PDB file of C-alpha atoms in Angstrom:
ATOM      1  CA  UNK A 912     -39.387  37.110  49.915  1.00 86.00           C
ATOM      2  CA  UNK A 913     -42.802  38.730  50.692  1.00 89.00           C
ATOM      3  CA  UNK A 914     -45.312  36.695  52.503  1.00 92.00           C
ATOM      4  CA  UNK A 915     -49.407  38.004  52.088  1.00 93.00           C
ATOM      5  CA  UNK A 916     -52.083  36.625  53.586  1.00 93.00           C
ATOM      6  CA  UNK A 917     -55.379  36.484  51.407  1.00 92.00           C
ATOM      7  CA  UNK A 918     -59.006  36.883  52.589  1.00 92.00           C
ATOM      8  CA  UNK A 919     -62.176  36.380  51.450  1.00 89.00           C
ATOM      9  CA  UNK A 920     -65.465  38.824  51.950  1.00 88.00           C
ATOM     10  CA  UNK A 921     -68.156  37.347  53.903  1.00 87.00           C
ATOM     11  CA  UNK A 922     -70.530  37.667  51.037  1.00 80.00           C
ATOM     12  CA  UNK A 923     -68.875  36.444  48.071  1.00 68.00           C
ATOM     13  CA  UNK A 924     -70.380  35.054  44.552  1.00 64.00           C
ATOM     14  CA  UNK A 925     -70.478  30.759  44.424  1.00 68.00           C
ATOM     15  CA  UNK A 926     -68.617  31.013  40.889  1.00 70.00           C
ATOM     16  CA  UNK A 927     -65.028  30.429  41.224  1.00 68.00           C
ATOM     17  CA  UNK A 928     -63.387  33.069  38.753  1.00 73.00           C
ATOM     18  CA  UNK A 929     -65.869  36.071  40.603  1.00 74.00           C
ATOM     19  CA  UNK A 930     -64.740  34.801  44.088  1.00 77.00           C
ATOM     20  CA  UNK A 931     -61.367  35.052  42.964  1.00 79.00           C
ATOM     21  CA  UNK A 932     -61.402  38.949  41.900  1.00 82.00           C
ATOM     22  CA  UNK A 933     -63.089  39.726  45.088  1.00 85.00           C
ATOM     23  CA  UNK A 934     -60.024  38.286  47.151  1.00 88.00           C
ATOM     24  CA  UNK A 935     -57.654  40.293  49.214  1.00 89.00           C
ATOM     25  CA  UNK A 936     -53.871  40.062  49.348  1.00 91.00           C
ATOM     26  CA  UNK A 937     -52.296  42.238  52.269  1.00 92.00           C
ATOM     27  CA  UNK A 938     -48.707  42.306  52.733  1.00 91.00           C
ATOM     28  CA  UNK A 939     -47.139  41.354  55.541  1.00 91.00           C
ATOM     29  CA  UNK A 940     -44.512  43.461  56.474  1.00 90.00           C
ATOM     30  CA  UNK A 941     -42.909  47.619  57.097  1.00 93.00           C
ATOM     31  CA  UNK A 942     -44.647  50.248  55.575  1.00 92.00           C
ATOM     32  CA  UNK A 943     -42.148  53.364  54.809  1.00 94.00           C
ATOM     33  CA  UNK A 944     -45.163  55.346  54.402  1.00 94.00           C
ATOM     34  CA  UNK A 945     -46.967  54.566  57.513  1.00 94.00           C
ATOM     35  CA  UNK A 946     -43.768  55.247  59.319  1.00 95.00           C
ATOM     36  CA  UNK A 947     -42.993  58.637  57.778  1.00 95.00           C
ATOM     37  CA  UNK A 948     -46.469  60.166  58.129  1.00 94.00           C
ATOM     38  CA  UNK A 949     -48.983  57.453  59.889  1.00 95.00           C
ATOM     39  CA  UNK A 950     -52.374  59.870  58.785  1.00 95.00           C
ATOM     40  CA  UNK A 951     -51.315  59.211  54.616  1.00 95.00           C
ATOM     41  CA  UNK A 952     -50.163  55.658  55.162  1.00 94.00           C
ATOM     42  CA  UNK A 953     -53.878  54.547  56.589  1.00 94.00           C
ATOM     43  CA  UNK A 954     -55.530  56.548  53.989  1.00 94.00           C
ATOM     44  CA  UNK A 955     -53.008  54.821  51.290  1.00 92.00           C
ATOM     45  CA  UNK A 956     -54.199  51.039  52.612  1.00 89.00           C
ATOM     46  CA  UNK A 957     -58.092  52.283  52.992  1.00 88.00           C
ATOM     47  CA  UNK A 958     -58.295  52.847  56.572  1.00 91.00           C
ATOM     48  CA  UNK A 959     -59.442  56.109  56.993  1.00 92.00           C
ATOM     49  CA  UNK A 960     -61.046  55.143  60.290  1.00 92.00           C
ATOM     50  CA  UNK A 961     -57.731  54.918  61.792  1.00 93.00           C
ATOM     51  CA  UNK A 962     -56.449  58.097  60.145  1.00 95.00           C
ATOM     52  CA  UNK A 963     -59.051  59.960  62.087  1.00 96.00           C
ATOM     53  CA  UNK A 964     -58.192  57.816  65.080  1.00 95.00           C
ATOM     54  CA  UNK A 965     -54.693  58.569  65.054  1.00 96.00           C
ATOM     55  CA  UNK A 966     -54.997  62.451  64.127  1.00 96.00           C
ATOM     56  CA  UNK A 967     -57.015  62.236  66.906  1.00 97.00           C
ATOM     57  CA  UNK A 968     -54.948  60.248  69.554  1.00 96.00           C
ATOM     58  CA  UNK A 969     -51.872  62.043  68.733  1.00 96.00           C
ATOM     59  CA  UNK A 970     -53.276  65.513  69.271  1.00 95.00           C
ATOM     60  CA  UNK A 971     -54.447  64.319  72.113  1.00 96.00           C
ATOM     61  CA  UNK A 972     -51.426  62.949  73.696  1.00 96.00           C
ATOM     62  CA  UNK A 973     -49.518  65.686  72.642  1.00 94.00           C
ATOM     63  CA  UNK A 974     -51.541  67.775  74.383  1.00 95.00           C
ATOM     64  CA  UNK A 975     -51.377  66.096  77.769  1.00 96.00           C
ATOM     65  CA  UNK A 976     -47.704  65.891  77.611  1.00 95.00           C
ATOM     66  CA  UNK A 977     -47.103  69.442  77.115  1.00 94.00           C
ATOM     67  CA  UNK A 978     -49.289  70.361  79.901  1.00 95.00           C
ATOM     68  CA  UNK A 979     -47.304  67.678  81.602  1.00 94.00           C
ATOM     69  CA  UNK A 980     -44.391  69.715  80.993  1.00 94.00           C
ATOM     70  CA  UNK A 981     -42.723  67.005  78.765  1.00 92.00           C
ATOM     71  CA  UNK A 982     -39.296  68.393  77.079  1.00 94.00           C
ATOM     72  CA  UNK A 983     -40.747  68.889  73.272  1.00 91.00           C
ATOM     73  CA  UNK A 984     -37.352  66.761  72.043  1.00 94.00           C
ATOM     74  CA  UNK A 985     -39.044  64.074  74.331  1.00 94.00           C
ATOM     75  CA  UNK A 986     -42.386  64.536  73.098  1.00 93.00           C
ATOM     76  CA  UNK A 987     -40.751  64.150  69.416  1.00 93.00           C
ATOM     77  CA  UNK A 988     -39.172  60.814  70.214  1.00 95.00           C
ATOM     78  CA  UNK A 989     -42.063  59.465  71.650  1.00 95.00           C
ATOM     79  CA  UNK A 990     -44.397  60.669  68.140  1.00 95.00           C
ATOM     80  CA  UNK A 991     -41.658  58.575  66.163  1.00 95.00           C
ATOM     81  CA  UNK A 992     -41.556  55.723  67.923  1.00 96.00           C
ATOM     82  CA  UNK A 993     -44.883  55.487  67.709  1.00 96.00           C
ATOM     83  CA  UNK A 994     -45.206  56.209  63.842  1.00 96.00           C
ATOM     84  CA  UNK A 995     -42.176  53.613  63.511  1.00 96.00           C
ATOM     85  CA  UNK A 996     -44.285  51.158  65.561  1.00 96.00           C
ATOM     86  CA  UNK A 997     -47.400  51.659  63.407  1.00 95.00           C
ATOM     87  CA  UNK A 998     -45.192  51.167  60.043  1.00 95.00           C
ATOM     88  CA  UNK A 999     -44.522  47.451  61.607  1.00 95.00           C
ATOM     89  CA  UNK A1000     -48.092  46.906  62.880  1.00 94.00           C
ATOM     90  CA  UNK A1001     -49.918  48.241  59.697  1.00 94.00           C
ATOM     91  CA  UNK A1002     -50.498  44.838  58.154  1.00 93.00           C
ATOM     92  CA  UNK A1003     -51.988  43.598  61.715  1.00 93.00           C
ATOM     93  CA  UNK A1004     -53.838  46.606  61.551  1.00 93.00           C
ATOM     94  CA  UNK A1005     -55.357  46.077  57.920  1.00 93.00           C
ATOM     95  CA  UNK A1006     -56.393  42.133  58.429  1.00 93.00           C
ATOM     96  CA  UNK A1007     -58.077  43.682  61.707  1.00 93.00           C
ATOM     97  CA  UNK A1008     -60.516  45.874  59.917  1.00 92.00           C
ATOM     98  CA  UNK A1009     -61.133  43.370  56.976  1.00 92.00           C
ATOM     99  CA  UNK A1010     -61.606  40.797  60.063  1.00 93.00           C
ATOM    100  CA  UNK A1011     -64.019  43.139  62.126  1.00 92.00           C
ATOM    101  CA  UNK A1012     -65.801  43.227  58.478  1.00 91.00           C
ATOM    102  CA  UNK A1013     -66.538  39.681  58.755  1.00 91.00           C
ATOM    103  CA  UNK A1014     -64.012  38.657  56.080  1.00 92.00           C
ATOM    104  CA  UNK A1015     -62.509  35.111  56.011  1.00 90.00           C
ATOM    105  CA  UNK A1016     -58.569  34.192  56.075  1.00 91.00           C
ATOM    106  CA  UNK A1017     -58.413  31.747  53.324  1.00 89.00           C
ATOM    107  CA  UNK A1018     -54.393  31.536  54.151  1.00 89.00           C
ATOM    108  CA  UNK A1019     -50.578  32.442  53.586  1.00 92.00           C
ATOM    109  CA  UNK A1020     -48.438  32.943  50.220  1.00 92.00           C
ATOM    110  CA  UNK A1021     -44.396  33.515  49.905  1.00 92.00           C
ATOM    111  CA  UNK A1022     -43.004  34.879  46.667  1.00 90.00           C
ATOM    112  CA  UNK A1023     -40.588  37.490  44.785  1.00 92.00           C
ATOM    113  CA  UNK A1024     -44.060  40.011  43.557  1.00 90.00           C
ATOM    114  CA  UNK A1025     -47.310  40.292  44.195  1.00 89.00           C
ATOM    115  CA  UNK A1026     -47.647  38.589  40.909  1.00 90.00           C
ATOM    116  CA  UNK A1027     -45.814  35.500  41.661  1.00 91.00           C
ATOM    117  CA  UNK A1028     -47.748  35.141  45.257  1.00 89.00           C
ATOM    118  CA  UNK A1029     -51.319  35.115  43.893  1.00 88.00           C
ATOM    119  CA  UNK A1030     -49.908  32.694  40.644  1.00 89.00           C
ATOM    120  CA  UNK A1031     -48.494  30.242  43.680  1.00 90.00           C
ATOM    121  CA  UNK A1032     -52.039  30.869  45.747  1.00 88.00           C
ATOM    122  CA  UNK A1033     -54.777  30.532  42.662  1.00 85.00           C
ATOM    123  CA  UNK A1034     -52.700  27.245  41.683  1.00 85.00           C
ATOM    124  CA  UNK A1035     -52.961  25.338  44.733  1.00 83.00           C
ATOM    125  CA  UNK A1036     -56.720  27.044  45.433  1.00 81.00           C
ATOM    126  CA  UNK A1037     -58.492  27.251  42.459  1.00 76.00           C
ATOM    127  CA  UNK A1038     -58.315  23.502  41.652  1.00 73.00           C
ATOM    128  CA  UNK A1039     -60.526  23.138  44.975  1.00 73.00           C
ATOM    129  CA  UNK A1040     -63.301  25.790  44.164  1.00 72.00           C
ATOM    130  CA  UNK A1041     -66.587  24.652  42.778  1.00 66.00           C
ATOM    131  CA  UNK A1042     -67.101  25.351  38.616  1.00 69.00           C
ATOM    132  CA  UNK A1043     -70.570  27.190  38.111  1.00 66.00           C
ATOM    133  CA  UNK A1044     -72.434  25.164  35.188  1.00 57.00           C
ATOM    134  CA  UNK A1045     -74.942  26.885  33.058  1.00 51.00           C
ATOM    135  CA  UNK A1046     -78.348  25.473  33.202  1.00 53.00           C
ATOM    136  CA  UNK A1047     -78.746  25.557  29.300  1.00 50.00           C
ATOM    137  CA  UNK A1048     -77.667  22.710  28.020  1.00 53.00           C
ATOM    138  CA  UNK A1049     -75.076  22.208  25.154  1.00 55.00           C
ATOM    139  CA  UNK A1050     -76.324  21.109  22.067  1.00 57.00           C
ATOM    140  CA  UNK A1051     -75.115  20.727  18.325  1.00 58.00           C
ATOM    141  CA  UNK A1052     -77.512  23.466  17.738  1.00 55.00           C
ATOM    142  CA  UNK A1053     -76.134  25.437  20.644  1.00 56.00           C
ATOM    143  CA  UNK A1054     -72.791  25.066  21.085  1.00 54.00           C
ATOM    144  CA  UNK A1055     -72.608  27.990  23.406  1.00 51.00           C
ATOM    145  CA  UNK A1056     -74.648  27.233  26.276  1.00 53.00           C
ATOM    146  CA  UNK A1057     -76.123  30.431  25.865  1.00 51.00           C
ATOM    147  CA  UNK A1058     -79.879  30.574  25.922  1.00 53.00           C
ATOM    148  CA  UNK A1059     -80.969  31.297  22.753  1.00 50.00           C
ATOM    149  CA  UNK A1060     -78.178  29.767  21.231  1.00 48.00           C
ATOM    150  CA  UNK A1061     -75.238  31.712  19.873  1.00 47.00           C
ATOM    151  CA  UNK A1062     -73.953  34.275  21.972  1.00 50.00           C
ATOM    152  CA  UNK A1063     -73.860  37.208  19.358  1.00 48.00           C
ATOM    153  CA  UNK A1064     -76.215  35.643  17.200  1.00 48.00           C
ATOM    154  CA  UNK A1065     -79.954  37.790  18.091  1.00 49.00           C
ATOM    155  CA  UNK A1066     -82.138  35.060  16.254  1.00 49.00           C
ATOM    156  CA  UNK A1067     -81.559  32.033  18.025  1.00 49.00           C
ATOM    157  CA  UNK A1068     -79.129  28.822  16.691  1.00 49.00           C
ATOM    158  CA  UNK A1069     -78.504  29.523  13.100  1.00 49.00           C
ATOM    159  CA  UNK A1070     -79.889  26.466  11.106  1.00 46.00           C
TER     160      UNK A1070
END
């Protein structure tokens, strides 16, 4: 089972159907990629912020521990446990930028897929969300609600 939470951008469009591309789902859980090589697993989720950050704080702390005369095999266990750490904590990571962004938790799906989480979260959510009316109203003559009439039709409501 994967389990995503979904947020919404602070700034988001009052029609139901355009606030619903705009969502993101993040995926809770280990990141093989993250783990492996931490730089191209931030830059893969769109957090190049923290690829800079971590180029930079592992540089840095690989510095100080060789002129702390640490063993290099240390130094190498300590880099992977760290990496392994960040392949957990990527997720936490992610809803921490997209929170510092001002984006809003709008809650927490379970399913098999992706697919099958936002199905189960747009059924129970969209029902909820407000339906944007046109301010054209319907008529025999425009069916559409288009002003102007017919959506394709350049002259008006045909007669």
């Amino acid at each position: 089972m994967a389990t995503y939470t979904v947020h919404e951008p602070p700034v988001s469009d009052s029609d139901r159907v355009d606030r619903a591309v705009e969502l993101a789902f993040v995926k809770d859980g280990f990141s093989w990629l993250t783990a492996i090589f931490p730089p191209l697993g931030f830059l893969a989720h769109g957090l190049w912020l923290m690829a800079i950050a971590y180029l930079a704080g592992a540089g840095l702390l690989g510095y100080v521990l060789a002129q702390a005369k640490v063993d290099p095999d240390w130094i190498g266990l300590i880099m992977l446990m760290i990496n392994i750490y960040l392949g957990f904590e990527i997720s936490t990571l992610r809803r921490w930028m997209l929170d510092q962004k001002g984006w809003r938790m709008l809650g927490v799906v379970n399913g098999r897929s992706i697919e099958e989480c936002e199905r189960r979260f747009f059924e129970s959510w969209l029902p909820d969300q407000p339906v944007i009316q046109s301010d054209t109203p319907k008529t025999p003559g425009n069916p559409s609600g288009t002003p102007g009439g017919l959506r394709f039709w350049p002259f008006g409501a045909r007669a």
